[in-house]
mmCIF file of C-alpha atoms and ligand atoms in Angstrom:
data_model
loop_
_atom_site.group_PDB
_atom_site.id
_atom_site.type_symbol
_atom_site.label_atom_id
_atom_site.label_comp_id
_atom_site.label_asym_id
_atom_site.label_seq_id
_atom_site.Cartn_x
_atom_site.Cartn_y
_atom_site.Cartn_z
ATOM 1 C CA MET A 1 -106.787 173.784 -97.590
ATOM 2 C CA PRO A 2 -103.926 176.664 -96.968
ATOM 3 C CA ALA A 3 -100.556 176.222 -98.096
ATOM 4 C CA PRO A 4 -98.376 175.811 -95.459
ATOM 5 C CA ASN A 5 -95.139 177.150 -95.663
ATOM 6 C CA GLN A 6 -93.347 173.970 -94.453
ATOM 7 C CA ALA A 7 -89.435 175.102 -94.357
ATOM 8 C CA ALA A 8 -91.287 177.544 -91.739
ATOM 9 C CA LEU A 9 -93.124 174.771 -89.227
ATOM 10 C CA ASP A 10 -90.319 172.483 -89.818
ATOM 11 C CA PHE A 11 -88.030 175.548 -87.920
ATOM 12 C CA LEU A 12 -90.764 176.393 -85.793
ATOM 13 C CA LEU A 13 -91.396 172.145 -84.989
ATOM 14 C CA THR A 14 -87.577 171.624 -84.580
ATOM 15 C CA ARG A 15 -85.982 174.613 -83.083
ATOM 16 C CA ARG A 16 -84.446 174.469 -79.417
ATOM 17 C CA SER A 17 -81.481 177.262 -77.750
ATOM 18 C CA ARG A 18 -77.633 176.964 -78.285
ATOM 19 C CA PRO A 19 -76.743 176.732 -74.645
ATOM 20 C CA ALA A 20 -74.651 179.998 -73.952
ATOM 21 C CA LYS A 21 -71.047 178.243 -72.826
ATOM 22 C CA THR A 22 -71.641 176.680 -75.842
ATOM 23 C CA LEU A 23 -71.525 179.478 -77.941
ATOM 24 C CA ALA A 24 -68.768 180.396 -79.346
ATOM 25 C CA ALA A 25 -66.848 183.792 -81.968
ATOM 26 C CA PRO A 26 -67.386 184.942 -84.177
ATOM 27 C CA GLY A 27 -71.056 186.986 -83.061
ATOM 28 C CA PRO A 28 -72.593 188.406 -86.170
ATOM 29 C CA ASP A 29 -71.061 191.523 -87.073
ATOM 30 C CA ARG A 30 -73.818 194.600 -87.654
ATOM 31 C CA THR A 31 -74.172 193.722 -91.166
ATOM 32 C CA ALA A 32 -75.307 189.912 -90.031
ATOM 33 C CA LEU A 33 -77.084 191.734 -87.008
ATOM 34 C CA GLU A 34 -79.577 193.882 -88.320
ATOM 35 C CA PRO A 35 -82.424 191.203 -90.508
ATOM 36 C CA ILE A 36 -81.525 188.906 -86.892
ATOM 37 C CA LEU A 37 -83.293 192.948 -85.853
ATOM 38 C CA THR A 38 -85.091 193.674 -87.244
ATOM 39 C CA ALA A 39 -86.811 189.954 -87.714
ATOM 40 C CA GLY A 40 -86.532 190.559 -83.763
ATOM 41 C CA LEU A 41 -89.144 193.423 -83.479
ATOM 42 C CA ARG A 42 -91.371 192.582 -86.206
ATOM 43 C CA VAL A 43 -93.673 191.694 -82.753
ATOM 44 C CA PRO A 44 -97.368 191.605 -81.580
ATOM 45 C CA ASP A 45 -97.024 195.478 -80.019
ATOM 46 C CA HIS A 46 -100.937 196.417 -78.433
ATOM 47 C CA GLY A 47 -101.281 199.623 -79.389
ATOM 48 C CA LYS A 48 -98.267 200.149 -81.512
ATOM 49 C CA LEU A 49 -96.187 200.904 -78.523
ATOM 50 C CA GLU A 50 -92.095 199.742 -78.991
ATOM 51 C CA PRO A 51 -92.980 199.024 -75.019
ATOM 52 C CA TRP A 52 -88.923 198.396 -75.956
ATOM 53 C CA ARG A 53 -85.705 198.799 -77.134
ATOM 54 C CA LEU A 54 -82.402 196.592 -77.360
ATOM 55 C CA MET A 55 -79.175 197.576 -75.927
ATOM 56 C CA VAL A 56 -76.594 194.986 -78.689
ATOM 57 C CA LEU A 57 -73.682 194.709 -75.792
ATOM 58 C CA GLU A 58 -69.740 193.236 -77.892
ATOM 59 C CA GLY A 59 -66.924 193.482 -76.705
ATOM 60 C CA ALA A 60 -66.146 195.896 -74.061
ATOM 61 C CA ALA A 61 -68.544 196.589 -73.037
ATOM 62 C CA LEU A 62 -69.118 193.151 -72.249
ATOM 63 C CA ALA A 63 -65.977 192.646 -70.550
ATOM 64 C CA ARG A 64 -67.281 196.071 -68.224
ATOM 65 C CA LEU A 65 -70.424 194.473 -67.570
ATOM 66 C CA ALA A 66 -68.590 191.241 -66.276
ATOM 67 C CA GLN A 67 -65.919 193.277 -64.165
ATOM 68 C CA LEU A 68 -69.206 194.990 -62.746
ATOM 69 C CA ALA A 69 -71.365 191.551 -61.834
ATOM 70 C CA ALA A 70 -67.903 191.060 -60.122
ATOM 71 C CA ASP A 71 -67.832 193.915 -58.749
ATOM 72 C CA LEU A 72 -71.571 193.294 -56.845
ATOM 73 C CA GLY A 73 -71.802 190.091 -56.754
ATOM 74 C CA GLU A 74 -68.810 190.192 -54.288
ATOM 75 C CA ALA A 75 -69.996 193.645 -52.926
ATOM 76 C CA SER A 76 -73.220 192.268 -52.022
ATOM 77 C CA GLY A 77 -71.481 188.631 -50.766
ATOM 78 C CA LYS A 78 -72.703 186.645 -52.577
ATOM 79 C CA PRO A 79 -72.141 182.782 -53.031
ATOM 80 C CA PRO A 80 -69.219 182.564 -55.635
ATOM 81 C CA GLU A 81 -70.408 180.422 -58.206
ATOM 82 C CA GLN A 82 -73.809 182.545 -58.246
ATOM 83 C CA THR A 83 -71.119 186.063 -58.742
ATOM 84 C CA ALA A 84 -69.339 183.329 -61.728
ATOM 85 C CA LYS A 85 -72.505 182.630 -63.501
ATOM 86 C CA GLY A 86 -73.852 186.562 -63.651
ATOM 87 C CA VAL A 87 -70.422 187.264 -64.305
ATOM 88 C CA SER A 88 -69.473 184.973 -67.119
ATOM 89 C CA GLN A 89 -72.468 185.431 -68.840
ATOM 90 C CA PHE A 90 -70.860 188.333 -70.421
ATOM 91 C CA SER A 91 -67.690 187.858 -70.076
ATOM 92 C CA GLU A 92 -68.009 184.220 -72.701
ATOM 93 C CA SER A 93 -70.062 186.492 -74.647
ATOM 94 C CA PRO A 94 -69.740 187.093 -78.530
ATOM 95 C CA LEU A 95 -72.302 188.956 -78.524
ATOM 96 C CA CYS A 96 -75.549 189.843 -76.628
ATOM 97 C CA VAL A 97 -78.916 191.603 -76.840
ATOM 98 C CA ALA A 98 -80.440 193.129 -74.153
ATOM 99 C CA VAL A 99 -83.975 193.904 -74.173
ATOM 100 C CA VAL A 100 -84.909 196.444 -71.944
ATOM 101 C CA ALA A 101 -89.184 196.510 -71.423
ATOM 102 C CA VAL A 102 -90.212 200.243 -72.241
ATOM 103 C CA PRO A 103 -93.709 200.836 -70.029
ATOM 104 C CA ARG A 104 -95.463 203.648 -71.915
ATOM 105 C CA PRO A 105 -97.996 205.343 -70.019
ATOM 106 C CA THR A 106 -101.213 204.421 -71.114
ATOM 107 C CA ASP A 107 -104.569 203.609 -69.519
ATOM 108 C CA LYS A 108 -105.738 201.788 -72.997
ATOM 109 C CA VAL A 109 -102.480 198.999 -72.932
ATOM 110 C CA PRO A 110 -101.960 196.899 -69.685
ATOM 111 C CA ALA A 111 -98.482 196.653 -68.480
ATOM 112 C CA TRP A 112 -98.175 192.899 -68.277
ATOM 113 C CA GLU A 113 -99.562 193.680 -72.359
ATOM 114 C CA GLN A 114 -96.606 195.303 -72.823
ATOM 115 C CA GLU A 115 -94.498 192.852 -70.403
ATOM 116 C CA LEU A 116 -95.837 190.186 -72.767
ATOM 117 C CA SER A 117 -94.438 191.610 -75.955
ATOM 118 C CA ALA A 118 -90.538 192.319 -74.508
ATOM 119 C CA GLY A 119 -90.938 188.921 -74.027
ATOM 120 C CA CYS A 120 -91.967 187.791 -77.467
ATOM 121 C CA VAL A 121 -88.878 190.166 -78.797
ATOM 122 C CA CYS A 122 -86.989 188.108 -77.088
ATOM 123 C CA LEU A 123 -87.777 184.764 -78.221
ATOM 124 C CA SER A 124 -88.192 186.396 -81.740
ATOM 125 C CA LEU A 125 -84.198 186.957 -81.951
ATOM 126 C CA VAL A 126 -83.324 184.075 -80.504
ATOM 127 C CA ASN A 127 -85.364 182.434 -83.592
ATOM 128 C CA ALA A 128 -84.670 184.811 -86.231
ATOM 129 C CA ALA A 129 -80.555 184.379 -84.751
ATOM 130 C CA LEU A 130 -81.087 180.185 -85.223
ATOM 131 C CA ALA A 131 -83.039 180.892 -88.577
ATOM 132 C CA ALA A 132 -79.892 183.067 -89.728
ATOM 133 C CA GLY A 133 -77.650 179.836 -88.492
ATOM 134 C CA TRP A 134 -76.265 181.455 -85.436
ATOM 135 C CA GLY A 135 -76.784 179.517 -81.653
ATOM 136 C CA ALA A 136 -78.761 182.037 -79.043
ATOM 137 C CA CYS A 137 -79.898 181.537 -75.936
ATOM 138 C CA TRP A 138 -82.322 183.947 -74.088
ATOM 139 C CA LEU A 139 -80.877 184.449 -69.966
ATOM 140 C CA THR A 140 -81.679 186.268 -66.955
ATOM 141 C CA GLY A 141 -79.443 185.300 -64.055
ATOM 142 C CA TRP A 142 -79.232 187.821 -61.075
ATOM 143 C CA PRO A 143 -77.630 190.228 -63.054
ATOM 144 C CA ALA A 144 -81.696 190.921 -64.669
ATOM 145 C CA TYR A 145 -82.886 191.461 -61.151
ATOM 146 C CA ASP A 146 -79.354 193.145 -59.625
ATOM 147 C CA ALA A 147 -80.518 197.268 -59.130
ATOM 148 C CA ALA A 148 -77.226 198.593 -59.380
ATOM 149 C CA PHE A 149 -76.311 196.276 -62.388
ATOM 150 C CA LEU A 150 -79.485 197.355 -64.177
ATOM 151 C CA THR A 151 -77.796 201.493 -63.582
ATOM 152 C CA GLY A 152 -74.951 200.073 -65.115
ATOM 153 C CA LEU A 153 -76.357 199.301 -67.405
ATOM 154 C CA GLY A 154 -78.050 202.497 -68.641
ATOM 155 C CA LEU A 155 -81.983 201.433 -67.758
ATOM 156 C CA GLY A 156 -83.544 204.469 -66.358
ATOM 157 C CA PRO A 157 -86.695 203.855 -64.002
ATOM 158 C CA GLY A 158 -89.605 202.242 -65.325
ATOM 159 C CA GLU A 159 -87.286 199.996 -67.411
ATOM 160 C CA ARG A 160 -86.241 196.071 -66.655
ATOM 161 C CA ILE A 161 -84.773 193.529 -68.529
ATOM 162 C CA ALA A 162 -87.517 191.191 -70.449
ATOM 163 C CA GLY A 163 -83.927 189.185 -71.076
ATOM 164 C CA PHE A 164 -80.402 188.728 -72.250
ATOM 165 C CA VAL A 165 -80.154 186.915 -75.589
ATOM 166 C CA HIS A 166 -76.192 185.752 -76.182
ATOM 167 C CA ILE A 167 -75.682 184.900 -80.268
ATOM 168 C CA GLY A 168 -73.008 183.463 -81.425
ATOM 169 C CA THR A 169 -71.083 180.441 -83.330
ATOM 170 C CA GLU A 170 -72.746 177.399 -82.754
ATOM 171 C CA THR A 171 -70.159 175.245 -81.821
ATOM 172 C CA VAL A 172 -72.182 171.942 -80.724
ATOM 173 C CA ALA A 173 -75.825 171.229 -80.634
ATOM 174 C CA PRO A 174 -77.008 170.046 -77.253
ATOM 175 C CA PRO A 175 -79.462 167.594 -76.917
ATOM 176 C CA GLU A 176 -83.860 167.532 -77.429
ATOM 177 C CA ARG A 177 -85.287 168.735 -73.893
ATOM 178 C CA PRO A 178 -87.766 166.764 -72.717
ATOM 179 C CA ARG A 179 -91.563 168.614 -74.236
ATOM 180 C CA PRO A 180 -94.664 169.731 -73.428
ATOM 181 C CA ASP A 181 -97.272 166.443 -73.549
ATOM 182 C CA LEU A 182 -100.083 168.149 -75.409
ATOM 183 C CA SER A 183 -102.863 165.572 -73.984
ATOM 184 C CA ALA A 184 -101.598 167.570 -70.369
ATOM 185 C CA THR A 185 -101.294 170.928 -72.119
ATOM 186 C CA VAL A 186 -104.652 171.488 -73.825
ATOM 187 C CA ALA A 187 -107.774 171.550 -73.229
ATOM 188 C CA TRP A 188 -110.166 171.894 -75.971
ATOM 189 C CA VAL A 189 -112.790 173.239 -75.196
ATOM 190 C CA SER A 190 -116.187 173.263 -77.558
ATOM 191 C CA GLU A 191 -119.214 174.238 -75.962
HETATM 192 C C1 LIG B 201 -87.116 184.791 -68.963
HETATM 193 C C2 LIG B 201 -86.304 183.296 -69.360
HETATM 194 C C3 LIG B 201 -85.077 183.581 -68.993
HETATM 195 C C4 LIG B 201 -84.319 182.688 -68.623
HETATM 196 N N1 LIG B 201 -83.373 182.613 -68.239
HETATM 197 C C5 LIG B 201 -82.737 181.502 -67.598
HETATM 198 C C6 LIG B 201 -81.352 181.981 -67.256
HETATM 199 O O1 LIG B 201 -81.132 182.744 -66.446
HETATM 200 N N2 LIG B 201 -80.047 180.566 -67.377
HETATM 201 C C7 LIG B 201 -80.858 179.853 -67.877
HETATM 202 O O2 LIG B 201 -79.709 178.326 -67.978
HETATM 203 N N3 LIG B 201 -81.608 179.088 -68.290
HETATM 204 C C8 LIG B 201 -82.839 180.547 -69.253
HETATM 205 N N4 LIG B 201 -83.989 180.500 -69.322
HETATM 206 C C9 LIG B 201 -84.033 179.199 -70.615
HETATM 207 C C10 LIG B 201 -83.689 179.280 -71.920
HETATM 208 O O3 LIG B 201 -84.009 180.227 -72.782
HETATM 209 C C11 LIG B 201 -83.635 178.108 -72.359
HETATM 210 O O4 LIG B 201 -82.271 177.917 -73.212
HETATM 211 C C12 LIG B 201 -84.759 177.018 -72.716
HETATM 212 O O5 LIG B 201 -85.053 177.295 -71.763
HETATM 213 C C13 LIG B 201 -84.595 176.572 -73.523
HETATM 214 O O6 LIG B 201 -85.589 176.049 -74.740
HETATM 215 P P1 LIG B 201 -85.276 175.835 -75.462
HETATM 216 O O7 LIG B 201 -84.176 175.348 -76.839
HETATM 217 O O8 LIG B 201 -86.708 174.993 -76.053
HETATM 218 O O9 LIG B 201 -85.549 177.078 -76.903
HETATM 219 C C14 LIG B 201 -84.973 181.553 -69.543
HETATM 220 C C15 LIG B 201 -86.033 181.880 -70.106
HETATM 221 C C16 LIG B 201 -86.635 182.281 -70.171
HETATM 222 C C17 LIG B 201 -88.330 182.710 -70.937
#
């Protein structure tokens, strides 16, 4: 029988994101963040293409992006509450890791699989931050799909946001949310 890593399994069985609005400063400094980033990039990657890159956003960069979201939201006539949601994602974040999906030109690995790997990076970053004792969550929101915002963030042609992973000091653990019912989600196929 296999020897389980019970602590890791228990973590995976109980892990849950911390809502962005419950994350407070300080976020992790560089020394604390590097093992989280290292774990975050330790993901399945078909063809070893590394079809992603990370941007660690903090301080004035977050304020600049919040202002950009405010300007773009107003300019495009978004409902104020929608604009505010895009702004607060950055103005209230202690630290944000933008996970950028970077499609590598190859006919060996479909773009879909490369994007799946970028998604894995987002979850791994959240889990590594939680395991390191921080609060963390994976967001997107309208800024992740706004061409002018993405240009302002420095994304190039073909690059997409897989997620904005916010990391900070946990202030409150959220109540558990309903989790999938295995019997409704899993099919046991033995023939
Ligand atoms: C691709 C993706 C994008 C998401 N974007 C948002 C978002 O913009 N706003 C939000 O409140 N939650 C968003 N979520 C959900 C959060 O990550 C949320 O915290 C999560 O569903 C809670 O899950 P957990 O407790 O199982 O980690 C997103 C999730 C994924 C996978």
